[in-house]
mmCIF file with all atom_site columns, C-alpha atoms in Angstrom:
data_model
loop_
_atom_site.group_PDB
_atom_site.id
_atom_site.type_symbol
_atom_site.label_atom_id
_atom_site.label_alt_id
_atom_site.label_comp_id
_atom_site.label_asym_id
_atom_site.label_entity_id
_atom_site.label_seq_id
_atom_site.pdbx_PDB_ins_code
_atom_site.Cartn_x
_atom_site.Cartn_y
_atom_site.Cartn_z
_atom_site.occupancy
_atom_site.B_iso_or_equiv
_atom_site.pdbx_formal_charge
_atom_site.auth_seq_id
_atom_site.auth_comp_id
_atom_site.auth_asym_id
_atom_site.auth_atom_id
_atom_site.pdbx_PDB_model_num
ATOM 1   C CA . LEU W 1 1   ? 0.000   0.000  0.000  1.00 0.00 ? 1   LEU W CA 1
ATOM 2   C CA . SER W 1 2   ? 2.821   2.411  0.818  1.00 0.00 ? 2   SER W CA 1
ATOM 3   C CA . ARG W 1 3   ? 4.366   1.889  -2.608 1.00 0.00 ? 3   ARG W CA 1
ATOM 4   C CA . SER W 1 4   ? 1.072   2.538  -4.385 1.00 0.00 ? 4   SER W CA 1
ATOM 5   C CA . SER W 1 5   ? -0.031  5.519  -2.267 1.00 0.00 ? 5   SER W CA 1
ATOM 6   C CA . ALA W 1 6   ? 1.911   8.118  -4.371 1.00 0.00 ? 6   ALA W CA 1
ATOM 7   C CA . HIS W 1 7   ? -0.547  11.046 -4.385 1.00 0.00 ? 7   HIS W CA 1
ATOM 8   C CA . ASP W 1 8   ? -3.364  9.475  -2.371 1.00 0.00 ? 8   ASP W CA 1
ATOM 9   C CA . TRP W 1 9   ? -3.102  11.708 0.683  1.00 0.00 ? 9   TRP W CA 1
ATOM 10  C CA . ASP W 1 10  ? -5.929  10.058 2.617  1.00 0.00 ? 10  ASP W CA 1
ATOM 11  C CA . LEU W 1 11  ? -4.250  6.694  2.169  1.00 0.00 ? 11  LEU W CA 1
ATOM 12  C CA . LYS W 1 12  ? -0.874  8.114  3.252  1.00 0.00 ? 12  LYS W CA 1
ATOM 13  C CA . ARG W 1 13  ? -2.476  9.501  6.407  1.00 0.00 ? 13  ARG W CA 1
ATOM 14  C CA . GLU W 1 14  ? -4.098  6.140  7.187  1.00 0.00 ? 14  GLU W CA 1
ATOM 15  C CA . LEU W 1 15  ? -0.863  4.275  6.545  1.00 0.00 ? 15  LEU W CA 1
ATOM 16  C CA . ALA W 1 16  ? 0.999   6.634  8.862  1.00 0.00 ? 16  ALA W CA 1
ATOM 17  C CA . SER W 1 17  ? -1.578  5.987  11.609 1.00 0.00 ? 17  SER W CA 1
ATOM 18  C CA . ALA W 1 18  ? -1.132  2.245  11.060 1.00 0.00 ? 18  ALA W CA 1
ATOM 19  C CA . TRP W 1 19  ? 2.678   2.475  11.365 1.00 0.00 ? 19  TRP W CA 1
ATOM 20  C CA . LEU W 1 20  ? 2.257   4.571  14.515 1.00 0.00 ? 20  LEU W CA 1
ATOM 21  C CA . ARG W 1 21  ? 0.003   1.932  16.068 1.00 0.00 ? 21  ARG W CA 1
ATOM 22  C CA . ILE W 1 22  ? 2.405   -0.853 15.060 1.00 0.00 ? 22  ILE W CA 1
ATOM 23  C CA . GLY W 1 23  ? 5.274   1.046  16.688 1.00 0.00 ? 23  GLY W CA 1
ATOM 24  C CA . MET W 1 24  ? 3.280   1.411  19.890 1.00 0.00 ? 24  MET W CA 1
ATOM 25  C CA . VAL W 1 25  ? 2.675   -2.353 19.974 1.00 0.00 ? 25  VAL W CA 1
ATOM 26  C CA . GLN W 1 26  ? 6.347   -3.054 19.296 1.00 0.00 ? 26  GLN W CA 1
ATOM 27  C CA . GLY W 1 27  ? 7.777   -0.738 21.937 1.00 0.00 ? 27  GLY W CA 1
ATOM 28  C CA . GLY W 1 28  ? 5.827   2.461  22.508 1.00 0.00 ? 28  GLY W CA 1
ATOM 29  C CA . GLN W 1 29  ? 5.632   4.356  25.761 1.00 0.00 ? 29  GLN W CA 1
ATOM 30  C CA . ASP W 1 30  ? 2.710   3.891  28.159 1.00 0.00 ? 30  ASP W CA 1
ATOM 31  C CA . SER W 1 31  ? 1.327   0.767  26.541 1.00 0.00 ? 31  SER W CA 1
ATOM 32  C CA . SER W 1 32  ? 1.703   -2.984 26.796 1.00 0.00 ? 32  SER W CA 1
ATOM 33  C CA . ASN W 1 33  ? 4.248   -3.773 24.118 1.00 0.00 ? 33  ASN W CA 1
ATOM 34  C CA . LEU W 1 34  ? 6.600   -6.423 22.763 1.00 0.00 ? 34  LEU W CA 1
ATOM 35  C CA . GLY W 1 35  ? 9.722   -4.790 24.167 1.00 0.00 ? 35  GLY W CA 1
ATOM 36  C CA . ASP W 1 36  ? 11.273  -4.305 20.734 1.00 0.00 ? 36  ASP W CA 1
ATOM 37  C CA . PRO W 1 37  ? 12.424  -0.660 20.608 1.00 0.00 ? 37  PRO W CA 1
ATOM 38  C CA . GLY W 1 38  ? 14.539  -1.136 17.478 1.00 0.00 ? 38  GLY W CA 1
ATOM 39  C CA . SER W 1 39  ? 11.559  -2.292 15.403 1.00 0.00 ? 39  SER W CA 1
ATOM 40  C CA . ALA W 1 40  ? 9.398   0.407  16.982 1.00 0.00 ? 40  ALA W CA 1
ATOM 41  C CA . LEU W 1 41  ? 11.851  3.084  15.833 1.00 0.00 ? 41  LEU W CA 1
ATOM 42  C CA . VAL W 1 42  ? 11.667  1.748  12.273 1.00 0.00 ? 42  VAL W CA 1
ATOM 43  C CA . SER W 1 43  ? 7.863   1.833  12.366 1.00 0.00 ? 43  SER W CA 1
ATOM 44  C CA . PHE W 1 44  ? 7.858   5.367  13.757 1.00 0.00 ? 44  PHE W CA 1
ATOM 45  C CA . ALA W 1 45  ? 10.296  6.437  11.016 1.00 0.00 ? 45  ALA W CA 1
ATOM 46  C CA . ASN W 1 46  ? 7.945   4.965  8.401  1.00 0.00 ? 46  ASN W CA 1
ATOM 47  C CA . ALA W 1 47  ? 5.060   6.901  9.925  1.00 0.00 ? 47  ALA W CA 1
ATOM 48  C CA . GLY W 1 48  ? 7.135   10.065 10.012 1.00 0.00 ? 48  GLY W CA 1
ATOM 49  C CA . ARG W 1 49  ? 8.070   9.911  6.330  1.00 0.00 ? 49  ARG W CA 1
ATOM 50  C CA . LEU W 1 50  ? 4.436   9.474  5.286  1.00 0.00 ? 50  LEU W CA 1
ATOM 51  C CA . LEU W 1 51  ? 3.288   12.309 7.548  1.00 0.00 ? 51  LEU W CA 1
ATOM 52  C CA . ASP W 1 52  ? 6.013   14.596 6.196  1.00 0.00 ? 52  ASP W CA 1
ATOM 53  C CA . ASP W 1 53  ? 4.674   13.933 2.687  1.00 0.00 ? 53  ASP W CA 1
ATOM 54  C CA . VAL W 1 54  ? 1.133   14.762 3.798  1.00 0.00 ? 54  VAL W CA 1
ATOM 55  C CA . LEU W 1 55  ? 2.211   17.958 5.546  1.00 0.00 ? 55  LEU W CA 1
ATOM 56  C CA . ARG W 1 56  ? 4.255   19.128 2.562  1.00 0.00 ? 56  ARG W CA 1
ATOM 57  C CA . HIS W 1 57  ? 1.138   18.663 0.463  1.00 0.00 ? 57  HIS W CA 1
ATOM 58  C CA . ASP W 1 58  ? -1.189  20.296 3.013  1.00 0.00 ? 58  ASP W CA 1
ATOM 59  C CA . PRO W 1 59  ? 0.502   22.148 5.913  1.00 0.00 ? 59  PRO W CA 1
ATOM 60  C CA . SER W 1 60  ? -2.943  22.831 7.424  1.00 0.00 ? 60  SER W CA 1
ATOM 61  C CA . ASP W 1 61  ? -3.729  19.126 8.014  1.00 0.00 ? 61  ASP W CA 1
ATOM 62  C CA . ALA W 1 62  ? -4.319  19.139 11.781 1.00 0.00 ? 62  ALA W CA 1
ATOM 63  C CA . LYS W 1 63  ? -4.558  15.350 12.189 1.00 0.00 ? 63  LYS W CA 1
ATOM 64  C CA . ALA W 1 64  ? -1.281  14.789 10.340 1.00 0.00 ? 64  ALA W CA 1
ATOM 65  C CA . ALA W 1 65  ? 0.460   17.482 12.395 1.00 0.00 ? 65  ALA W CA 1
ATOM 66  C CA . LEU W 1 66  ? -0.731  15.982 15.686 1.00 0.00 ? 66  LEU W CA 1
ATOM 67  C CA . ASP W 1 67  ? 0.331   12.483 14.597 1.00 0.00 ? 67  ASP W CA 1
ATOM 68  C CA . ARG W 1 68  ? 3.732   13.884 13.573 1.00 0.00 ? 68  ARG W CA 1
ATOM 69  C CA . MET W 1 69  ? 4.179   15.384 17.049 1.00 0.00 ? 69  MET W CA 1
ATOM 70  C CA . THR W 1 70  ? 3.190   12.038 18.540 1.00 0.00 ? 70  THR W CA 1
ATOM 71  C CA . VAL W 1 71  ? 5.771   10.236 16.403 1.00 0.00 ? 71  VAL W CA 1
ATOM 72  C CA . PHE W 1 72  ? 8.528   12.670 17.439 1.00 0.00 ? 72  PHE W CA 1
ATOM 73  C CA . TYR W 1 73  ? 7.577   12.269 21.117 1.00 0.00 ? 73  TYR W CA 1
ATOM 74  C CA . GLN W 1 74  ? 7.526   8.466  20.985 1.00 0.00 ? 74  GLN W CA 1
ATOM 75  C CA . THR W 1 75  ? 10.771  8.412  18.986 1.00 0.00 ? 75  THR W CA 1
ATOM 76  C CA . SER W 1 76  ? 12.514  10.712 21.466 1.00 0.00 ? 76  SER W CA 1
ATOM 77  C CA . ASP W 1 77  ? 11.436  8.548  24.388 1.00 0.00 ? 77  ASP W CA 1
ATOM 78  C CA . LEU W 1 78  ? 12.763  5.362  22.747 1.00 0.00 ? 78  LEU W CA 1
ATOM 79  C CA . GLN W 1 79  ? 16.038  7.039  21.774 1.00 0.00 ? 79  GLN W CA 1
ATOM 80  C CA . TRP W 1 80  ? 16.462  8.190  25.371 1.00 0.00 ? 80  TRP W CA 1
ATOM 81  C CA . GLY W 1 81  ? 15.865  4.641  26.622 1.00 0.00 ? 81  GLY W CA 1
ATOM 82  C CA . LEU W 1 82  ? 18.554  3.385  24.233 1.00 0.00 ? 82  LEU W CA 1
ATOM 83  C CA . GLY W 1 83  ? 21.062  5.988  25.453 1.00 0.00 ? 83  GLY W CA 1
ATOM 84  C CA . ARG W 1 84  ? 20.954  7.970  22.199 1.00 0.00 ? 84  ARG W CA 1
ATOM 85  C CA . TYR W 1 85  ? 20.579  11.292 23.990 1.00 0.00 ? 85  TYR W CA 1
ATOM 86  C CA . LYS W 1 86  ? 21.567  13.671 21.182 1.00 0.00 ? 86  LYS W CA 1
ATOM 87  C CA . GLU W 1 87  ? 19.113  12.021 18.821 1.00 0.00 ? 87  GLU W CA 1
ATOM 88  C CA . ALA W 1 88  ? 16.429  12.074 21.496 1.00 0.00 ? 88  ALA W CA 1
ATOM 89  C CA . THR W 1 89  ? 16.978  15.803 21.994 1.00 0.00 ? 89  THR W CA 1
ATOM 90  C CA . ALA W 1 90  ? 16.810  16.463 18.251 1.00 0.00 ? 90  ALA W CA 1
ATOM 91  C CA . SER W 1 91  ? 13.545  14.508 17.960 1.00 0.00 ? 91  SER W CA 1
ATOM 92  C CA . ALA W 1 92  ? 11.909  16.382 20.838 1.00 0.00 ? 92  ALA W CA 1
ATOM 93  C CA . GLU W 1 93  ? 13.033  19.744 19.453 1.00 0.00 ? 93  GLU W CA 1
ATOM 94  C CA . ALA W 1 94  ? 11.682  18.847 15.994 1.00 0.00 ? 94  ALA W CA 1
ATOM 95  C CA . GLY W 1 95  ? 8.323   17.989 17.528 1.00 0.00 ? 95  GLY W CA 1
ATOM 96  C CA . LEU W 1 96  ? 8.269   21.310 19.354 1.00 0.00 ? 96  LEU W CA 1
ATOM 97  C CA . ARG W 1 97  ? 8.889   23.216 16.133 1.00 0.00 ? 97  ARG W CA 1
ATOM 98  C CA . ILE W 1 98  ? 5.679   21.740 14.730 1.00 0.00 ? 98  ILE W CA 1
ATOM 99  C CA . ALA W 1 99  ? 3.851   22.471 17.989 1.00 0.00 ? 99  ALA W CA 1
ATOM 100 C CA . ALA W 1 100 ? 5.045   26.086 17.971 1.00 0.00 ? 100 ALA W CA 1
ATOM 101 C CA . SER W 1 101 ? 3.776   26.725 14.450 1.00 0.00 ? 101 SER W CA 1
ATOM 102 C CA . TRP W 1 102 ? 0.391   25.225 15.296 1.00 0.00 ? 102 TRP W CA 1
ATOM 103 C CA . ALA W 1 103 ? 0.117   26.947 18.665 1.00 0.00 ? 103 ALA W CA 1
ATOM 104 C CA . ALA W 1 104 ? 0.547   30.310 16.942 1.00 0.00 ? 104 ALA W CA 1
ATOM 105 C CA . ALA W 1 105 ? -2.526  29.605 14.809 1.00 0.00 ? 105 ALA W CA 1
ATOM 106 C CA . ASP W 1 106 ? -4.616  27.707 17.376 1.00 0.00 ? 106 ASP W CA 1
ATOM 107 C CA . PRO W 1 107 ? -3.228  28.294 20.899 1.00 0.00 ? 107 PRO W CA 1
ATOM 108 C CA . LYS W 1 108 ? -6.006  26.367 22.661 1.00 0.00 ? 108 LYS W CA 1
ATOM 109 C CA . ASN W 1 109 ? -5.929  23.230 20.522 1.00 0.00 ? 109 ASN W CA 1
ATOM 110 C CA . PRO W 1 110 ? -5.959  20.522 23.256 1.00 0.00 ? 110 PRO W CA 1
ATOM 111 C CA . GLY W 1 111 ? -3.865  18.021 21.323 1.00 0.00 ? 111 GLY W CA 1
ATOM 112 C CA . VAL W 1 112 ? -1.174  20.570 20.501 1.00 0.00 ? 112 VAL W CA 1
ATOM 113 C CA . VAL W 1 113 ? -1.108  21.846 24.098 1.00 0.00 ? 113 VAL W CA 1
ATOM 114 C CA . GLN W 1 114 ? -0.753  18.300 25.459 1.00 0.00 ? 114 GLN W CA 1
ATOM 115 C CA . TYR W 1 115 ? 2.025   17.206 23.110 1.00 0.00 ? 115 TYR W CA 1
ATOM 116 C CA . ALA W 1 116 ? 3.927   20.487 23.376 1.00 0.00 ? 116 ALA W CA 1
ATOM 117 C CA . GLY W 1 117 ? 3.898   19.983 27.153 1.00 0.00 ? 117 GLY W CA 1
ATOM 118 C CA . LEU W 1 118 ? 5.068   16.382 26.853 1.00 0.00 ? 118 LEU W CA 1
ATOM 119 C CA . LEU W 1 119 ? 7.882   17.354 24.484 1.00 0.00 ? 119 LEU W CA 1
ATOM 120 C CA . HIS W 1 120 ? 9.079   20.064 26.887 1.00 0.00 ? 120 HIS W CA 1
ATOM 121 C CA . LEU W 1 121 ? 8.870   17.465 29.657 1.00 0.00 ? 121 LEU W CA 1
ATOM 122 C CA . ALA W 1 122 ? 11.065  15.086 27.640 1.00 0.00 ? 122 ALA W CA 1
ATOM 123 C CA . LEU W 1 123 ? 13.604  17.889 27.271 1.00 0.00 ? 123 LEU W CA 1
ATOM 124 C CA . VAL W 1 124 ? 13.699  18.456 31.050 1.00 0.00 ? 124 VAL W CA 1
ATOM 125 C CA . ARG W 1 125 ? 15.259  15.017 31.456 1.00 0.00 ? 125 ARG W CA 1
ATOM 126 C CA . LEU W 1 126 ? 17.578  15.451 28.472 1.00 0.00 ? 126 LEU W CA 1
ATOM 127 C CA . ARG W 1 127 ? 18.845  18.913 29.488 1.00 0.00 ? 127 ARG W CA 1
ATOM 128 C CA . GLN W 1 128 ? 19.461  17.681 33.037 1.00 0.00 ? 128 GLN W CA 1
ATOM 129 C CA . GLN W 1 129 ? 21.305  14.642 31.733 1.00 0.00 ? 129 GLN W CA 1
ATOM 130 C CA . ALA W 1 130 ? 23.525  16.932 29.662 1.00 0.00 ? 130 ALA W CA 1
ATOM 131 C CA . GLY W 1 131 ? 24.336  18.958 32.800 1.00 0.00 ? 131 GLY W CA 1
ATOM 132 C CA . ASP W 1 132 ? 22.285  21.968 31.713 1.00 0.00 ? 132 ASP W CA 1
ATOM 133 C CA . LEU W 1 133 ? 20.265  22.516 34.887 1.00 0.00 ? 133 LEU W CA 1
ATOM 134 C CA . ASN W 1 134 ? 19.159  26.029 33.940 1.00 0.00 ? 134 ASN W CA 1
ATOM 135 C CA . GLY W 1 135 ? 17.922  24.694 30.609 1.00 0.00 ? 135 GLY W CA 1
ATOM 136 C CA . ALA W 1 136 ? 16.116  21.864 32.404 1.00 0.00 ? 136 ALA W CA 1
ATOM 137 C CA . GLU W 1 137 ? 14.441  24.356 34.731 1.00 0.00 ? 137 GLU W CA 1
ATOM 138 C CA . SER W 1 138 ? 13.337  26.482 31.767 1.00 0.00 ? 138 SER W CA 1
ATOM 139 C CA . GLU W 1 139 ? 11.884  23.421 29.999 1.00 0.00 ? 139 GLU W CA 1
ATOM 140 C CA . ALA W 1 140 ? 10.077  22.428 33.205 1.00 0.00 ? 140 ALA W CA 1
ATOM 141 C CA . ALA W 1 141 ? 8.466   25.871 33.453 1.00 0.00 ? 141 ALA W CA 1
ATOM 142 C CA . ALA W 1 142 ? 7.252   25.615 29.844 1.00 0.00 ? 142 ALA W CA 1
ATOM 143 C CA . ALA W 1 143 ? 5.994   22.054 30.419 1.00 0.00 ? 143 ALA W CA 1
ATOM 144 C CA . ALA W 1 144 ? 4.164   23.060 33.603 1.00 0.00 ? 144 ALA W CA 1
ATOM 145 C CA . LEU W 1 145 ? 2.244   25.845 31.894 1.00 0.00 ? 145 LEU W CA 1
ATOM 146 C CA . LEU W 1 146 ? 1.072   23.561 29.094 1.00 0.00 ? 146 LEU W CA 1
ATOM 147 C CA . LEU W 1 147 ? 0.448   20.333 31.019 1.00 0.00 ? 147 LEU W CA 1
ATOM 148 C CA . ARG W 1 148 ? -1.571  22.106 33.704 1.00 0.00 ? 148 ARG W CA 1
ATOM 149 C CA . GLN W 1 149 ? -3.641  23.750 30.980 1.00 0.00 ? 149 GLN W CA 1
ATOM 150 C CA . ALA W 1 150 ? -4.214  20.326 29.390 1.00 0.00 ? 150 ALA W CA 1
ATOM 151 C CA . ALA W 1 151 ? -5.103  18.709 32.732 1.00 0.00 ? 151 ALA W CA 1
ATOM 152 C CA . GLU W 1 152 ? -7.588  21.454 33.606 1.00 0.00 ? 152 GLU W CA 1
ATOM 153 C CA . ALA W 1 153 ? -9.214  21.054 30.185 1.00 0.00 ? 153 ALA W CA 1
ATOM 154 C CA . LYS W 1 154 ? -9.474  17.261 30.694 1.00 0.00 ? 154 LYS W CA 1
ATOM 155 C CA . PRO W 1 155 ? -9.967  16.635 34.437 1.00 0.00 ? 155 PRO W CA 1
ATOM 156 C CA . GLU W 1 156 ? -11.191 13.069 33.818 1.00 0.00 ? 156 GLU W CA 1
ATOM 157 C CA . ASN W 1 157 ? -8.361  12.169 31.452 1.00 0.00 ? 157 ASN W CA 1
ATOM 158 C CA . ARG W 1 158 ? -5.991  9.727  33.149 1.00 0.00 ? 158 ARG W CA 1
ATOM 159 C CA . GLU W 1 159 ? -3.035  10.456 30.851 1.00 0.00 ? 159 GLU W CA 1
ATOM 160 C CA . ALA W 1 160 ? -3.315  14.226 31.324 1.00 0.00 ? 160 ALA W CA 1
ATOM 161 C CA . GLN W 1 161 ? -3.291  13.776 35.109 1.00 0.00 ? 161 GLN W CA 1
ATOM 162 C CA . LEU W 1 162 ? -0.393  11.298 35.020 1.00 0.00 ? 162 LEU W CA 1
ATOM 163 C CA . SER W 1 163 ? 1.608   13.848 33.050 1.00 0.00 ? 163 SER W CA 1
ATOM 164 C CA . LEU W 1 164 ? 1.318   16.214 36.016 1.00 0.00 ? 164 LEU W CA 1
ATOM 165 C CA . SER W 1 165 ? 2.842   13.618 38.346 1.00 0.00 ? 165 SER W CA 1
ATOM 166 C CA . ASP W 1 166 ? 5.682   13.069 35.834 1.00 0.00 ? 166 ASP W CA 1
ATOM 167 C CA . LEU W 1 167 ? 6.214   16.832 35.726 1.00 0.00 ? 167 LEU W CA 1
ATOM 168 C CA . ASP W 1 168 ? 6.437   17.066 39.529 1.00 0.00 ? 168 ASP W CA 1
ATOM 169 C CA . ALA W 1 169 ? 8.885   14.152 39.646 1.00 0.00 ? 169 ALA W CA 1
ATOM 170 C CA . ARG W 1 170 ? 11.208  15.715 37.092 1.00 0.00 ? 170 ARG W CA 1
ATOM 171 C CA . LEU W 1 171 ? 10.916  19.175 38.614 1.00 0.00 ? 171 LEU W CA 1
ATOM 172 C CA . GLY W 1 172 ? 11.772  17.633 41.994 1.00 0.00 ? 172 GLY W CA 1
ATOM 173 C CA . SER W 1 173 ? 14.871  16.063 40.490 1.00 0.00 ? 173 SER W CA 1
ATOM 174 C CA . VAL W 1 174 ? 15.975  19.373 38.941 1.00 0.00 ? 174 VAL W CA 1
ATOM 175 C CA . ASN W 1 175 ? 15.396  21.282 42.185 1.00 0.00 ? 175 ASN W CA 1
ATOM 176 C CA . ALA W 1 176 ? 17.346  18.656 44.129 1.00 0.00 ? 176 ALA W CA 1
ATOM 177 C CA . ALA W 1 177 ? 20.250  18.945 41.678 1.00 0.00 ? 177 ALA W CA 1
ATOM 178 C CA . LEU W 1 178 ? 20.176  22.733 42.119 1.00 0.00 ? 178 LEU W CA 1
ATOM 179 C CA . GLY W 1 179 ? 20.353  22.305 45.905 1.00 0.00 ? 179 GLY W CA 1
ATOM 180 C CA . ARG W 1 180 ? 16.779  23.497 46.513 1.00 0.00 ? 180 ARG W CA 1
ATOM 181 C CA . ARG W 1 181 ? 15.730  20.743 48.882 1.00 0.00 ? 181 ARG W CA 1
ATOM 182 C CA . ASP W 1 182 ? 12.536  22.358 50.126 1.00 0.00 ? 182 ASP W CA 1
ATOM 183 C CA . ASP W 1 183 ? 11.374  23.049 46.573 1.00 0.00 ? 183 ASP W CA 1
ATOM 184 C CA . ALA W 1 184 ? 12.293  19.485 45.586 1.00 0.00 ? 184 ALA W CA 1
ATOM 185 C CA . LEU W 1 185 ? 10.221  18.075 48.463 1.00 0.00 ? 185 LEU W CA 1
ATOM 186 C CA . ALA W 1 186 ? 7.274   20.270 47.529 1.00 0.00 ? 186 ALA W CA 1
ATOM 187 C CA . SER W 1 187 ? 7.450   19.021 43.930 1.00 0.00 ? 187 SER W CA 1
ATOM 188 C CA . TYR W 1 188 ? 7.679   15.366 44.934 1.00 0.00 ? 188 TYR W CA 1
ATOM 189 C CA . ARG W 1 189 ? 4.776   15.784 47.372 1.00 0.00 ? 189 ARG W CA 1
ATOM 190 C CA . GLY W 1 190 ? 2.730   17.427 44.626 1.00 0.00 ? 190 GLY W CA 1
ATOM 191 C CA . GLY W 1 191 ? 3.341   14.408 42.406 1.00 0.00 ? 191 GLY W CA 1
ATOM 192 C CA . VAL W 1 192 ? 2.327   12.032 45.202 1.00 0.00 ? 192 VAL W CA 1
ATOM 193 C CA . TRP W 1 193 ? -0.899  13.989 45.732 1.00 0.00 ? 193 TRP W CA 1
ATOM 194 C CA . VAL W 1 194 ? -1.794  13.647 42.044 1.00 0.00 ? 194 VAL W CA 1
ATOM 195 C CA . LEU W 1 195 ? -1.072  9.904  42.087 1.00 0.00 ? 195 LEU W CA 1
ATOM 196 C CA . GLU W 1 196 ? -3.048  9.314  45.270 1.00 0.00 ? 196 GLU W CA 1
ATOM 197 C CA . ALA W 1 197 ? -6.028  11.134 43.763 1.00 0.00 ? 197 ALA W CA 1
ATOM 198 C CA . LEU W 1 198 ? -5.749  8.935  40.664 1.00 0.00 ? 198 LEU W CA 1
ATOM 199 C CA . CYS W 1 199 ? -5.547  5.783  42.804 1.00 0.00 ? 199 CYS W CA 1
ATOM 200 C CA . ARG W 1 200 ? -8.780  6.769  44.506 1.00 0.00 ? 200 ARG W CA 1
ATOM 201 C CA . ARG W 1 201 ? -10.453 7.481  41.175 1.00 0.00 ? 201 ARG W CA 1
ATOM 202 C CA . PHE W 1 202 ? -9.094  4.392  39.385 1.00 0.00 ? 202 PHE W CA 1
ATOM 203 C CA . PRO W 1 203 ? -8.546  1.783  42.145 1.00 0.00 ? 203 PRO W CA 1
ATOM 204 C CA . SER W 1 204 ? -7.914  -1.071 39.705 1.00 0.00 ? 204 SER W CA 1
ATOM 205 C CA . ASP W 1 205 ? -5.298  0.836  37.662 1.00 0.00 ? 205 ASP W CA 1
ATOM 206 C CA . THR W 1 206 ? -2.008  -0.978 38.323 1.00 0.00 ? 206 THR W CA 1
ATOM 207 C CA . ARG W 1 207 ? 0.089   1.780  36.778 1.00 0.00 ? 207 ARG W CA 1
#
């Protein structure tokens, strides 16, 4: 199908979604998967190429843009897990460039807000790992603004709420590294509060 899709943009978009789903099954974040990150990266790359074609044809395709951000986020996370930190940083930054262009046109788009926040959150970890604590703190501030906006817009959404606990955990780590122990404790406690609230709401959720 990929070889015959040439100028069939609807088919390209569907194929990209299929490759994205395959990648998630192979090794994507936050899902039961086969533990095969190498194959997942190949699938995400296939999805990315198709989505790039669609977006070159129609830069206003919102679904393709959101899927492209998703692919960059998932790719960055896998690259980080494999120790490929420079590549992971480049992937997250590429995703944010798409988010920035869309946010300028539609600043309240919930999907864009959520993925922009997650991409900034990925960069918190990467900047800290590179020894750039000020950069990590700046990324955390950007992530907090966006992820809190997304969580307030979707109070019943489990993933949006879990992102807040991830944010607090990473902000706690950055504050601890900067020697701000009280701030670090406050961040970690904030993350615990979010998780405890989720446990009460979803008592059978093992994650």
